[in-house]
């Protein structure tokens, strides 16, 4: 049941994703900009279509509520992000 899994996501650790980049340097530059603004940014690599891509994320937070508060703070600083569950 989708409702059950969606409800349980509320209690899982969450990150805010601000972008995906094909170049590691671009991702690291963006993460550094976020860090200088006071946000705990990190870069995570992943494979897509046979290529390595890089996600810029802020967090994690212990739950969705904490992540949504982070989205609000990011928005006030001029950044847009999407809340996502932390993938193990």
PDB file of N, CA, C and O in Angstrom, chain B, residues numbered from 101:
ATOM      1  N   UNK B 101       0.825  -1.193   0.000  1.00  0.00           N
ATOM      2  CA  UNK B 101       0.000   0.000   0.000  1.00  0.00           C
ATOM      3  C   UNK B 101       0.862   1.246   0.000  1.00  0.00           C
ATOM      4  O   UNK B 101       1.753   1.403   0.835  1.00  0.00           O
ATOM      5  N   UNK B 102       0.591   2.115  -0.930  1.00  0.00           N
ATOM      6  CA  UNK B 102       1.394   3.331  -1.056  1.00  0.00           C
ATOM      7  C   UNK B 102       1.234   4.249   0.147  1.00  0.00           C
ATOM      8  O   UNK B 102       2.204   4.882   0.565  1.00  0.00           O
ATOM      9  N   UNK B 103       0.038   4.335   0.711  1.00  0.00           N
ATOM     10  CA  UNK B 103      -0.181   5.222   1.845  1.00  0.00           C
ATOM     11  C   UNK B 103       0.746   4.875   3.005  1.00  0.00           C
ATOM     12  O   UNK B 103       1.304   5.765   3.646  1.00  0.00           O
ATOM     13  N   UNK B 104       0.907   3.592   3.271  1.00  0.00           N
ATOM     14  CA  UNK B 104       1.753   3.167   4.382  1.00  0.00           C
ATOM     15  C   UNK B 104       3.194   3.598   4.173  1.00  0.00           C
ATOM     16  O   UNK B 104       3.827   4.121   5.091  1.00  0.00           O
ATOM     17  N   UNK B 105       3.723   3.380   2.958  1.00  0.00           N
ATOM     18  CA  UNK B 105       5.118   3.745   2.721  1.00  0.00           C
ATOM     19  C   UNK B 105       5.294   5.257   2.743  1.00  0.00           C
ATOM     20  O   UNK B 105       6.313   5.750   3.228  1.00  0.00           O
ATOM     21  N   UNK B 106       4.326   5.995   2.230  1.00  0.00           N
ATOM     22  CA  UNK B 106       4.426   7.458   2.254  1.00  0.00           C
ATOM     23  C   UNK B 106       4.399   7.962   3.694  1.00  0.00           C
ATOM     24  O   UNK B 106       5.144   8.874   4.050  1.00  0.00           O
ATOM     25  N   UNK B 107       3.546   7.371   4.514  1.00  0.00           N
ATOM     26  CA  UNK B 107       3.470   7.783   5.913  1.00  0.00           C
ATOM     27  C   UNK B 107       4.762   7.453   6.637  1.00  0.00           C
ATOM     28  O   UNK B 107       5.224   8.237   7.467  1.00  0.00           O
ATOM     29  N   UNK B 108       5.349   6.308   6.337  1.00  0.00           N
ATOM     30  CA  UNK B 108       6.577   5.932   7.025  1.00  0.00           C
ATOM     31  C   UNK B 108       7.760   6.801   6.586  1.00  0.00           C
ATOM     32  O   UNK B 108       8.722   6.940   7.341  1.00  0.00           O
ATOM     33  N   UNK B 109       7.711   7.389   5.382  1.00  0.00           N
ATOM     34  CA  UNK B 109       8.776   8.281   4.917  1.00  0.00           C
ATOM     35  C   UNK B 109       8.916   9.505   5.810  1.00  0.00           C
ATOM     36  O   UNK B 109       9.991  10.098   5.890  1.00  0.00           O
ATOM     37  N   UNK B 110       7.826   9.888   6.485  1.00  0.00           N
ATOM     38  CA  UNK B 110       7.840  11.048   7.369  1.00  0.00           C
ATOM     39  C   UNK B 110       8.883  10.852   8.470  1.00  0.00           C
ATOM     40  O   UNK B 110       9.459  11.823   8.962  1.00  0.00           O
ATOM     41  N   UNK B 111       9.127   9.594   8.858  1.00  0.00           N
ATOM     42  CA  UNK B 111      10.003   9.304   9.985  1.00  0.00           C
ATOM     43  C   UNK B 111      11.416   8.911   9.574  1.00  0.00           C
ATOM     44  O   UNK B 111      12.263   8.680  10.437  1.00  0.00           O
ATOM     45  N   UNK B 112      11.683   8.830   8.283  1.00  0.00           N
ATOM     46  CA  UNK B 112      13.018   8.463   7.810  1.00  0.00           C
ATOM     47  C   UNK B 112      13.885   9.703   7.660  1.00  0.00           C
ATOM     48  O   UNK B 112      13.381  10.815   7.501  1.00  0.00           O
ATOM     49  N   UNK B 113      15.205   9.496   7.712  1.00  0.00           N
ATOM     50  CA  UNK B 113      16.138  10.610   7.500  1.00  0.00           C
ATOM     51  C   UNK B 113      15.938  11.181   6.097  1.00  0.00           C
ATOM     52  O   UNK B 113      15.733  10.441   5.136  1.00  0.00           O
ATOM     53  N   UNK B 114      16.001  12.488   6.000  1.00  0.00           N
ATOM     54  CA  UNK B 114      15.719  13.198   4.755  1.00  0.00           C
ATOM     55  C   UNK B 114      16.848  14.170   4.428  1.00  0.00           C
ATOM     56  O   UNK B 114      17.499  14.709   5.323  1.00  0.00           O
ATOM     57  N   UNK B 115      17.070  14.386   3.135  1.00  0.00           N
ATOM     58  CA  UNK B 115      17.999  15.409   2.664  1.00  0.00           C
ATOM     59  C   UNK B 115      17.232  16.358   1.759  1.00  0.00           C
ATOM     60  O   UNK B 115      16.126  16.058   1.310  1.00  0.00           O
ATOM     61  N   UNK B 116      17.834  17.500   1.502  1.00  0.00           N
ATOM     62  CA  UNK B 116      17.283  18.438   0.520  1.00  0.00           C
ATOM     63  C   UNK B 116      18.238  18.431  -0.658  1.00  0.00           C
ATOM     64  O   UNK B 116      19.420  18.747  -0.522  1.00  0.00           O
ATOM     65  N   UNK B 117      17.708  18.065  -1.818  1.00  0.00           N
ATOM     66  CA  UNK B 117      18.535  18.056  -3.032  1.00  0.00           C
ATOM     67  C   UNK B 117      18.347  19.372  -3.768  1.00  0.00           C
ATOM     68  O   UNK B 117      17.225  19.817  -4.006  1.00  0.00           O
ATOM     69  N   UNK B 118      19.481  19.988  -4.125  1.00  0.00           N
ATOM     70  CA  UNK B 118      19.435  21.282  -4.796  1.00  0.00           C
ATOM     71  C   UNK B 118      19.838  21.214  -6.259  1.00  0.00           C
ATOM     72  O   UNK B 118      19.614  22.167  -7.005  1.00  0.00           O
ATOM     73  N   UNK B 119      20.427  20.108  -6.679  1.00  0.00           N
ATOM     74  CA  UNK B 119      20.787  19.987  -8.084  1.00  0.00           C
ATOM     75  C   UNK B 119      21.560  18.726  -8.385  1.00  0.00           C
ATOM     76  O   UNK B 119      22.120  18.084  -7.496  1.00  0.00           O
ATOM     77  N   UNK B 120      21.575  18.384  -9.675  1.00  0.00           N
ATOM     78  CA  UNK B 120      22.385  17.277 -10.194  1.00  0.00           C
ATOM     79  C   UNK B 120      23.269  17.834 -11.297  1.00  0.00           C
ATOM     80  O   UNK B 120      22.826  18.634 -12.121  1.00  0.00           O
ATOM     81  N   UNK B 121      24.511  17.408 -11.303  1.00  0.00           N
ATOM     82  CA  UNK B 121      25.482  17.931 -12.257  1.00  0.00           C
ATOM     83  C   UNK B 121      26.219  16.790 -12.934  1.00  0.00           C
ATOM     84  O   UNK B 121      26.451  15.744 -12.328  1.00  0.00           O
ATOM     85  N   UNK B 122      26.586  16.992 -14.194  1.00  0.00           N
ATOM     86  CA  UNK B 122      27.389  15.988 -14.897  1.00  0.00           C
ATOM     87  C   UNK B 122      28.869  16.160 -14.579  1.00  0.00           C
ATOM     88  O   UNK B 122      29.655  15.226 -14.736  1.00  0.00           O
ATOM     89  N   UNK B 123      29.247  17.353 -14.133  1.00  0.00           N
ATOM     90  CA  UNK B 123      30.642  17.624 -13.801  1.00  0.00           C
ATOM     91  C   UNK B 123      30.855  17.746 -12.300  1.00  0.00           C
ATOM     92  O   UNK B 123      30.142  18.484 -11.620  1.00  0.00           O
ATOM     93  N   UNK B 124      31.836  17.019 -11.790  1.00  0.00           N
ATOM     94  CA  UNK B 124      32.121  17.050 -10.354  1.00  0.00           C
ATOM     95  C   UNK B 124      32.532  18.446  -9.900  1.00  0.00           C
ATOM     96  O   UNK B 124      32.139  18.884  -8.819  1.00  0.00           O
ATOM     97  N   UNK B 125      33.317  19.149 -10.709  1.00  0.00           N
ATOM     98  CA  UNK B 125      33.782  20.492 -10.337  1.00  0.00           C
ATOM     99  C   UNK B 125      32.604  21.444 -10.149  1.00  0.00           C
ATOM    100  O   UNK B 125      32.585  22.225  -9.197  1.00  0.00           O
ATOM    101  N   UNK B 126      31.620  21.386 -11.051  1.00  0.00           N
ATOM    102  CA  UNK B 126      30.438  22.254 -10.924  1.00  0.00           C
ATOM    103  C   UNK B 126      29.670  21.946  -9.645  1.00  0.00           C
ATOM    104  O   UNK B 126      29.225  22.858  -8.948  1.00  0.00           O
ATOM    105  N   UNK B 127      29.516  20.658  -9.338  1.00  0.00           N
ATOM    106  CA  UNK B 127      28.806  20.254  -8.124  1.00  0.00           C
ATOM    107  C   UNK B 127      29.554  20.733  -6.888  1.00  0.00           C
ATOM    108  O   UNK B 127      28.941  21.253  -5.955  1.00  0.00           O
ATOM    109  N   UNK B 128      30.869  20.565  -6.873  1.00  0.00           N
ATOM    110  CA  UNK B 128      31.669  20.983  -5.719  1.00  0.00           C
ATOM    111  C   UNK B 128      31.649  22.496  -5.540  1.00  0.00           C
ATOM    112  O   UNK B 128      31.632  22.986  -4.411  1.00  0.00           O
ATOM    113  N   UNK B 129      31.651  23.238  -6.641  1.00  0.00           N
ATOM    114  CA  UNK B 129      31.586  24.698  -6.578  1.00  0.00           C
ATOM    115  C   UNK B 129      30.255  25.148  -5.972  1.00  0.00           C
ATOM    116  O   UNK B 129      30.219  26.045  -5.129  1.00  0.00           O
ATOM    117  N   UNK B 130      29.157  24.511  -6.413  1.00  0.00           N
ATOM    118  CA  UNK B 130      27.837  24.854  -5.885  1.00  0.00           C
ATOM    119  C   UNK B 130      27.735  24.487  -4.401  1.00  0.00           C
ATOM    120  O   UNK B 130      27.179  25.249  -3.609  1.00  0.00           O
ATOM    121  N   UNK B 131      28.269  23.328  -4.028  1.00  0.00           N
ATOM    122  CA  UNK B 131      28.258  22.903  -2.624  1.00  0.00           C
ATOM    123  C   UNK B 131      29.059  23.879  -1.762  1.00  0.00           C
ATOM    124  O   UNK B 131      28.654  24.200  -0.644  1.00  0.00           O
ATOM    125  N   UNK B 132      30.185  24.345  -2.276  1.00  0.00           N
ATOM    126  CA  UNK B 132      31.014  25.305  -1.536  1.00  0.00           C
ATOM    127  C   UNK B 132      30.258  26.615  -1.309  1.00  0.00           C
ATOM    128  O   UNK B 132      30.372  27.232  -0.250  1.00  0.00           O
ATOM    129  N   UNK B 133      29.492  27.028  -2.306  1.00  0.00           N
ATOM    130  CA  UNK B 133      28.683  28.245  -2.188  1.00  0.00           C
ATOM    131  C   UNK B 133      27.637  28.075  -1.075  1.00  0.00           C
ATOM    132  O   UNK B 133      27.408  28.986  -0.279  1.00  0.00           O
ATOM    133  N   UNK B 134      27.015  26.903  -1.035  1.00  0.00           N
ATOM    134  CA  UNK B 134      26.031  26.617   0.015  1.00  0.00           C
ATOM    135  C   UNK B 134      26.682  26.582   1.395  1.00  0.00           C
ATOM    136  O   UNK B 134      26.136  27.103   2.366  1.00  0.00           O
ATOM    137  N   UNK B 135      27.862  25.958   1.464  1.00  0.00           N
ATOM    138  CA  UNK B 135      28.583  25.882   2.746  1.00  0.00           C
ATOM    139  C   UNK B 135      28.947  27.278   3.234  1.00  0.00           C
ATOM    140  O   UNK B 135      28.842  27.568   4.426  1.00  0.00           O
ATOM    141  N   UNK B 136      29.374  28.141   2.321  1.00  0.00           N
ATOM    142  CA  UNK B 136      29.751  29.500   2.736  1.00  0.00           C
ATOM    143  C   UNK B 136      28.534  30.291   3.206  1.00  0.00           C
ATOM    144  O   UNK B 136      28.669  31.279   3.928  1.00  0.00           O
ATOM    145  N   UNK B 137      27.343  29.850   2.794  1.00  0.00           N
ATOM    146  CA  UNK B 137      26.108  30.485   3.258  1.00  0.00           C
ATOM    147  C   UNK B 137      25.611  29.842   4.561  1.00  0.00           C
ATOM    148  O   UNK B 137      24.570  30.229   5.092  1.00  0.00           O
ATOM    149  N   UNK B 138      26.373  28.847   5.075  1.00  0.00           N
ATOM    150  CA  UNK B 138      26.033  28.243   6.355  1.00  0.00           C
ATOM    151  C   UNK B 138      25.244  26.948   6.294  1.00  0.00           C
ATOM    152  O   UNK B 138      24.768  26.470   7.324  1.00  0.00           O
ATOM    153  N   UNK B 139      25.096  26.373   5.113  1.00  0.00           N
ATOM    154  CA  UNK B 139      24.328  25.135   4.972  1.00  0.00           C
ATOM    155  C   UNK B 139      25.262  23.921   4.892  1.00  0.00           C
ATOM    156  O   UNK B 139      26.309  23.995   4.247  1.00  0.00           O
ATOM    157  N   UNK B 140      24.897  22.807   5.538  1.00  0.00           N
ATOM    158  CA  UNK B 140      25.736  21.600   5.532  1.00  0.00           C
ATOM    159  C   UNK B 140      25.604  20.835   4.211  1.00  0.00           C
ATOM    160  O   UNK B 140      24.945  19.797   4.151  1.00  0.00           O
ATOM    161  N   UNK B 141      26.229  21.353   3.162  1.00  0.00           N
ATOM    162  CA  UNK B 141      26.105  20.769   1.825  1.00  0.00           C
ATOM    163  C   UNK B 141      27.098  19.634   1.610  1.00  0.00           C
ATOM    164  O   UNK B 141      28.183  19.609   2.191  1.00  0.00           O
ATOM    165  N   UNK B 142      26.694  18.696   0.760  1.00  0.00           N
ATOM    166  CA  UNK B 142      27.583  17.605   0.386  1.00  0.00           C
ATOM    167  C   UNK B 142      27.302  17.206  -1.056  1.00  0.00           C
ATOM    168  O   UNK B 142      26.235  17.484  -1.604  1.00  0.00           O
ATOM    169  N   UNK B 143      28.286  16.550  -1.651  1.00  0.00           N
ATOM    170  CA  UNK B 143      28.164  16.072  -3.031  1.00  0.00           C
ATOM    171  C   UNK B 143      28.162  14.552  -2.990  1.00  0.00           C
ATOM    172  O   UNK B 143      29.030  13.940  -2.367  1.00  0.00           O
ATOM    173  N   UNK B 144      27.182  13.944  -3.659  1.00  0.00           N
ATOM    174  CA  UNK B 144      27.105  12.483  -3.741  1.00  0.00           C
ATOM    175  C   UNK B 144      27.075  12.074  -5.202  1.00  0.00           C
ATOM    176  O   UNK B 144      26.339  12.645  -6.006  1.00  0.00           O
ATOM    177  N   UNK B 145      27.876  11.087  -5.532  1.00  0.00           N
ATOM    178  CA  UNK B 145      27.892  10.607  -6.919  1.00  0.00           C
ATOM    179  C   UNK B 145      26.877   9.488  -7.087  1.00  0.00           C
ATOM    180  O   UNK B 145      26.557   8.771  -6.139  1.00  0.00           O
ATOM    181  N   UNK B 146      26.372   9.350  -8.322  1.00  0.00           N
ATOM    182  CA  UNK B 146      25.474   8.261  -8.668  1.00  0.00           C
ATOM    183  C   UNK B 146      25.618   7.979 -10.153  1.00  0.00           C
ATOM    184  O   UNK B 146      26.112   8.820 -10.905  1.00  0.00           O
ATOM    185  N   UNK B 147      25.190   6.804 -10.574  1.00  0.00           N
ATOM    186  CA  UNK B 147      25.281   6.414 -11.985  1.00  0.00           C
ATOM    187  C   UNK B 147      23.925   6.605 -12.645  1.00  0.00           C
ATOM    188  O   UNK B 147      22.895   6.237 -12.080  1.00  0.00           O
ATOM    189  N   UNK B 148      23.928   7.179 -13.842  1.00  0.00           N
ATOM    190  CA  UNK B 148      22.699   7.366 -14.617  1.00  0.00           C
ATOM    191  C   UNK B 148      23.044   7.259 -16.091  1.00  0.00           C
ATOM    192  O   UNK B 148      23.873   8.016 -16.596  1.00  0.00           O
ATOM    193  N   UNK B 149      22.415   6.329 -16.777  1.00  0.00           N
ATOM    194  CA  UNK B 149      22.673   6.156 -18.205  1.00  0.00           C
ATOM    195  C   UNK B 149      24.127   5.852 -18.514  1.00  0.00           C
ATOM    196  O   UNK B 149      24.650   6.275 -19.545  1.00  0.00           O
ATOM    197  N   UNK B 150      24.782   5.118 -17.619  1.00  0.00           N
ATOM    198  CA  UNK B 150      26.181   4.750 -17.835  1.00  0.00           C
ATOM    199  C   UNK B 150      27.175   5.850 -17.506  1.00  0.00           C
ATOM    200  O   UNK B 150      28.376   5.678 -17.712  1.00  0.00           O
ATOM    201  N   UNK B 151      26.693   6.979 -16.999  1.00  0.00           N
ATOM    202  CA  UNK B 151      27.580   8.094 -16.657  1.00  0.00           C
ATOM    203  C   UNK B 151      27.533   8.365 -15.153  1.00  0.00           C
ATOM    204  O   UNK B 151      26.530   8.092 -14.495  1.00  0.00           O
ATOM    205  N   UNK B 152      28.613   8.897 -14.627  1.00  0.00           N
ATOM    206  CA  UNK B 152      28.624   9.326 -13.231  1.00  0.00           C
ATOM    207  C   UNK B 152      28.095  10.747 -13.170  1.00  0.00           C
ATOM    208  O   UNK B 152      28.549  11.632 -13.894  1.00  0.00           O
ATOM    209  N   UNK B 153      27.128  10.944 -12.291  1.00  0.00           N
ATOM    210  CA  UNK B 153      26.529  12.255 -12.066  1.00  0.00           C
ATOM    211  C   UNK B 153      26.755  12.617 -10.601  1.00  0.00           C
ATOM    212  O   UNK B 153      27.139  11.766  -9.798  1.00  0.00           O
ATOM    213  N   UNK B 154      26.517  13.878 -10.257  1.00  0.00           N
ATOM    214  CA  UNK B 154      26.789  14.360  -8.906  1.00  0.00           C
ATOM    215  C   UNK B 154      25.606  15.155  -8.380  1.00  0.00           C
ATOM    216  O   UNK B 154      25.177  16.134  -8.990  1.00  0.00           O
ATOM    217  N   UNK B 155      25.082  14.718  -7.233  1.00  0.00           N
ATOM    218  CA  UNK B 155      23.975  15.418  -6.586  1.00  0.00           C
ATOM    219  C   UNK B 155      24.531  16.342  -5.510  1.00  0.00           C
ATOM    220  O   UNK B 155      25.437  15.972  -4.763  1.00  0.00           O
ATOM    221  N   UNK B 156      23.975  17.548  -5.443  1.00  0.00           N
ATOM    222  CA  UNK B 156      24.308  18.466  -4.357  1.00  0.00           C
ATOM    223  C   UNK B 156      23.123  18.436  -3.395  1.00  0.00           C
ATOM    224  O   UNK B 156      21.989  18.745  -3.762  1.00  0.00           O
ATOM    225  N   UNK B 157      23.424  18.053  -2.151  1.00  0.00           N
ATOM    226  CA  UNK B 157      22.385  17.910  -1.142  1.00  0.00           C
ATOM    227  C   UNK B 157      22.776  18.652   0.129  1.00  0.00           C
ATOM    228  O   UNK B 157      23.954  18.894   0.395  1.00  0.00           O
ATOM    229  N   UNK B 158      21.760  19.005   0.905  1.00  0.00           N
ATOM    230  CA  UNK B 158      21.964  19.627   2.203  1.00  0.00           C
ATOM    231  C   UNK B 158      21.237  18.764   3.230  1.00  0.00           C
ATOM    232  O   UNK B 158      20.123  18.300   2.986  1.00  0.00           O
ATOM    233  N   UNK B 159      21.863  18.557   4.360  1.00  0.00           N
ATOM    234  CA  UNK B 159      21.262  17.729   5.399  1.00  0.00           C
ATOM    235  C   UNK B 159      22.272  16.689   5.828  1.00  0.00           C
ATOM    236  O   UNK B 159      23.474  16.940   5.746  1.00  0.00           O
ATOM    237  N   UNK B 160      21.837  15.554   6.273  1.00  0.00           N
ATOM    238  CA  UNK B 160      20.435  15.130   6.397  1.00  0.00           C
ATOM    239  C   UNK B 160      19.780  15.658   7.675  1.00  0.00           C
ATOM    240  O   UNK B 160      20.437  16.177   8.577  1.00  0.00           O
ATOM    241  N   UNK B 161      18.470  15.500   7.706  1.00  0.00           N
ATOM    242  CA  UNK B 161      17.673  15.785   8.888  1.00  0.00           C
ATOM    243  C   UNK B 161      17.002  14.475   9.301  1.00  0.00           C
ATOM    244  O   UNK B 161      16.835  13.566   8.487  1.00  0.00           O
ATOM    245  N   UNK B 162      16.624  14.392  10.568  1.00  0.00           N
ATOM    246  CA  UNK B 162      16.078  13.142  11.097  1.00  0.00           C
ATOM    247  C   UNK B 162      14.694  12.796  10.567  1.00  0.00           C
ATOM    248  O   UNK B 162      14.288  11.635  10.612  1.00  0.00           O
ATOM    249  N   UNK B 163      13.970  13.784  10.067  1.00  0.00           N
ATOM    250  CA  UNK B 163      12.632  13.517   9.548  1.00  0.00           C
ATOM    251  C   UNK B 163      12.261  14.570   8.502  1.00  0.00           C
ATOM    252  O   UNK B 163      13.001  15.525   8.267  1.00  0.00           O
ATOM    253  N   UNK B 164      11.106  14.372   7.888  1.00  0.00           N
ATOM    254  CA  UNK B 164      10.664  15.272   6.824  1.00  0.00           C
ATOM    255  C   UNK B 164      10.396  16.676   7.356  1.00  0.00           C
ATOM    256  O   UNK B 164      10.654  17.658   6.661  1.00  0.00           O
ATOM    257  N   UNK B 165       9.890  16.780   8.566  1.00  0.00           N
ATOM    258  CA  UNK B 165       9.606  18.096   9.153  1.00  0.00           C
ATOM    259  C   UNK B 165      10.889  18.923   9.239  1.00  0.00           C
ATOM    260  O   UNK B 165      10.900  20.100   8.879  1.00  0.00           O
ATOM    261  N   UNK B 166      11.960  18.308   9.714  1.00  0.00           N
ATOM    262  CA  UNK B 166      13.237  19.003   9.796  1.00  0.00           C
ATOM    263  C   UNK B 166      13.753  19.401   8.426  1.00  0.00           C
ATOM    264  O   UNK B 166      14.314  20.483   8.253  1.00  0.00           O
ATOM    265  N   UNK B 167      13.558  18.513   7.448  1.00  0.00           N
ATOM    266  CA  UNK B 167      14.003  18.808   6.079  1.00  0.00           C
ATOM    267  C   UNK B 167      13.193  19.948   5.470  1.00  0.00           C
ATOM    268  O   UNK B 167      13.743  20.782   4.750  1.00  0.00           O
ATOM    269  N   UNK B 168      11.892  19.990   5.751  1.00  0.00           N
ATOM    270  CA  UNK B 168      11.046  21.070   5.227  1.00  0.00           C
ATOM    271  C   UNK B 168      11.463  22.419   5.825  1.00  0.00           C
ATOM    272  O   UNK B 168      11.410  23.445   5.147  1.00  0.00           O
ATOM    273  N   UNK B 169      11.877  22.412   7.094  1.00  0.00           N
ATOM    274  CA  UNK B 169      12.381  23.642   7.714  1.00  0.00           C
ATOM    275  C   UNK B 169      13.656  24.101   7.011  1.00  0.00           C
ATOM    276  O   UNK B 169      13.885  25.297   6.836  1.00  0.00           O
ATOM    277  N   UNK B 170      14.471  23.148   6.618  1.00  0.00           N
ATOM    278  CA  UNK B 170      15.697  23.451   5.886  1.00  0.00           C
ATOM    279  C   UNK B 170      15.366  24.044   4.516  1.00  0.00           C
ATOM    280  O   UNK B 170      16.034  24.975   4.068  1.00  0.00           O
ATOM    281  N   UNK B 171      14.335  23.509   3.846  1.00  0.00           N
ATOM    282  CA  UNK B 171      13.887  24.057   2.557  1.00  0.00           C
ATOM    283  C   UNK B 171      13.485  25.517   2.721  1.00  0.00           C
ATOM    284  O   UNK B 171      13.812  26.356   1.880  1.00  0.00           O
ATOM    285  N   UNK B 172      12.782  25.815   3.798  1.00  0.00           N
ATOM    286  CA  UNK B 172      12.345  27.191   4.055  1.00  0.00           C
ATOM    287  C   UNK B 172      13.551  28.115   4.249  1.00  0.00           C
ATOM    288  O   UNK B 172      13.589  29.218   3.704  1.00  0.00           O
ATOM    289  N   UNK B 173      14.529  27.658   5.023  1.00  0.00           N
ATOM    290  CA  UNK B 173      15.740  28.458   5.239  1.00  0.00           C
ATOM    291  C   UNK B 173      16.508  28.656   3.937  1.00  0.00           C
ATOM    292  O   UNK B 173      17.013  29.746   3.667  1.00  0.00           O
ATOM    293  N   UNK B 174      16.593  27.612   3.139  1.00  0.00           N
ATOM    294  CA  UNK B 174      17.276  27.704   1.844  1.00  0.00           C
ATOM    295  C   UNK B 174      16.559  28.693   0.926  1.00  0.00           C
ATOM    296  O   UNK B 174      17.196  29.495   0.243  1.00  0.00           O
ATOM    297  N   UNK B 175      15.230  28.626   0.919  1.00  0.00           N
ATOM    298  CA  UNK B 175      14.434  29.524   0.071  1.00  0.00           C
ATOM    299  C   UNK B 175      14.681  30.976   0.458  1.00  0.00           C
ATOM    300  O   UNK B 175      14.815  31.837  -0.411  1.00  0.00           O
ATOM    301  N   UNK B 176      14.744  31.253   1.764  1.00  0.00           N
ATOM    302  CA  UNK B 176      15.007  32.622   2.240  1.00  0.00           C
ATOM    303  C   UNK B 176      16.376  33.100   1.776  1.00  0.00           C
ATOM    304  O   UNK B 176      16.586  34.297   1.577  1.00  0.00           O
ATOM    305  N   UNK B 177      17.311  32.161   1.602  1.00  0.00           N
ATOM    306  CA  UNK B 177      18.667  32.509   1.149  1.00  0.00           C
ATOM    307  C   UNK B 177      18.779  32.506  -0.382  1.00  0.00           C
ATOM    308  O   UNK B 177      19.853  32.757  -0.929  1.00  0.00           O
ATOM    309  N   UNK B 178      17.660  32.221  -1.069  1.00  0.00           N
ATOM    310  CA  UNK B 178      17.659  32.276  -2.530  1.00  0.00           C
ATOM    311  C   UNK B 178      17.912  30.955  -3.231  1.00  0.00           C
ATOM    312  O   UNK B 178      18.223  30.940  -4.422  1.00  0.00           O
ATOM    313  N   UNK B 179      17.782  29.841  -2.513  1.00  0.00           N
ATOM    314  CA  UNK B 179      18.016  28.517  -3.100  1.00  0.00           C
ATOM    315  C   UNK B 179      16.717  27.730  -3.158  1.00  0.00           C
ATOM    316  O   UNK B 179      15.831  27.908  -2.323  1.00  0.00           O
ATOM    317  N   UNK B 180      16.615  26.849  -4.163  1.00  0.00           N
ATOM    318  CA  UNK B 180      15.453  25.977  -4.307  1.00  0.00           C
ATOM    319  C   UNK B 180      15.895  24.543  -4.117  1.00  0.00           C
ATOM    320  O   UNK B 180      16.903  24.120  -4.682  1.00  0.00           O
ATOM    321  N   UNK B 181      15.142  23.785  -3.319  1.00  0.00           N
ATOM    322  CA  UNK B 181      15.489  22.395  -3.101  1.00  0.00           C
ATOM    323  C   UNK B 181      14.267  21.511  -2.956  1.00  0.00           C
ATOM    324  O   UNK B 181      13.151  21.985  -2.744  1.00  0.00           O
ATOM    325  N   UNK B 182      14.507  20.208  -3.076  1.00  0.00           N
ATOM    326  CA  UNK B 182      13.460  19.201  -2.976  1.00  0.00           C
ATOM    327  C   UNK B 182      13.830  18.203  -1.889  1.00  0.00           C
ATOM    328  O   UNK B 182      14.962  17.722  -1.850  1.00  0.00           O
ATOM    329  N   UNK B 183      12.887  17.887  -1.008  1.00  0.00           N
ATOM    330  CA  UNK B 183      13.128  16.925   0.061  1.00  0.00           C
ATOM    331  C   UNK B 183      13.101  15.503  -0.516  1.00  0.00           C
ATOM    332  O   UNK B 183      12.211  15.133  -1.281  1.00  0.00           O
ATOM    333  N   UNK B 184      14.106  14.729  -0.119  1.00  0.00           N
ATOM    334  CA  UNK B 184      14.210  13.330  -0.565  1.00  0.00           C
ATOM    335  C   UNK B 184      14.643  12.463   0.614  1.00  0.00           C
ATOM    336  O   UNK B 184      15.385  12.921   1.483  1.00  0.00           O
ATOM    337  N   UNK B 185      14.172  11.185   0.648  1.00  0.00           N
ATOM    338  CA  UNK B 185      14.667  10.293   1.694  1.00  0.00           C
ATOM    339  C   UNK B 185      16.136   9.952   1.460  1.00  0.00           C
ATOM    340  O   UNK B 185      16.594   9.885   0.319  1.00  0.00           O
ATOM    341  N   UNK B 186      16.855   9.742   2.535  1.00  0.00           N
ATOM    342  CA  UNK B 186      18.253   9.322   2.434  1.00  0.00           C
ATOM    343  C   UNK B 186      18.269   7.888   1.945  1.00  0.00           C
ATOM    344  O   UNK B 186      17.610   7.018   2.514  1.00  0.00           O
ATOM    345  N   UNK B 187      19.032   7.648   0.879  1.00  0.00           N
ATOM    346  CA  UNK B 187      19.159   6.288   0.364  1.00  0.00           C
ATOM    347  C   UNK B 187      20.390   5.650   0.973  1.00  0.00           C
ATOM    348  O   UNK B 187      21.478   6.226   0.962  1.00  0.00           O
ATOM    349  N   UNK B 188      20.200   4.435   1.512  1.00  0.00           N
ATOM    350  CA  UNK B 188      21.348   3.767   2.133  1.00  0.00           C
ATOM    351  C   UNK B 188      22.267   3.188   1.099  1.00  0.00           C
ATOM    352  O   UNK B 188      23.286   2.589   1.444  1.00  0.00           O
TER     353      UNK B 188
END
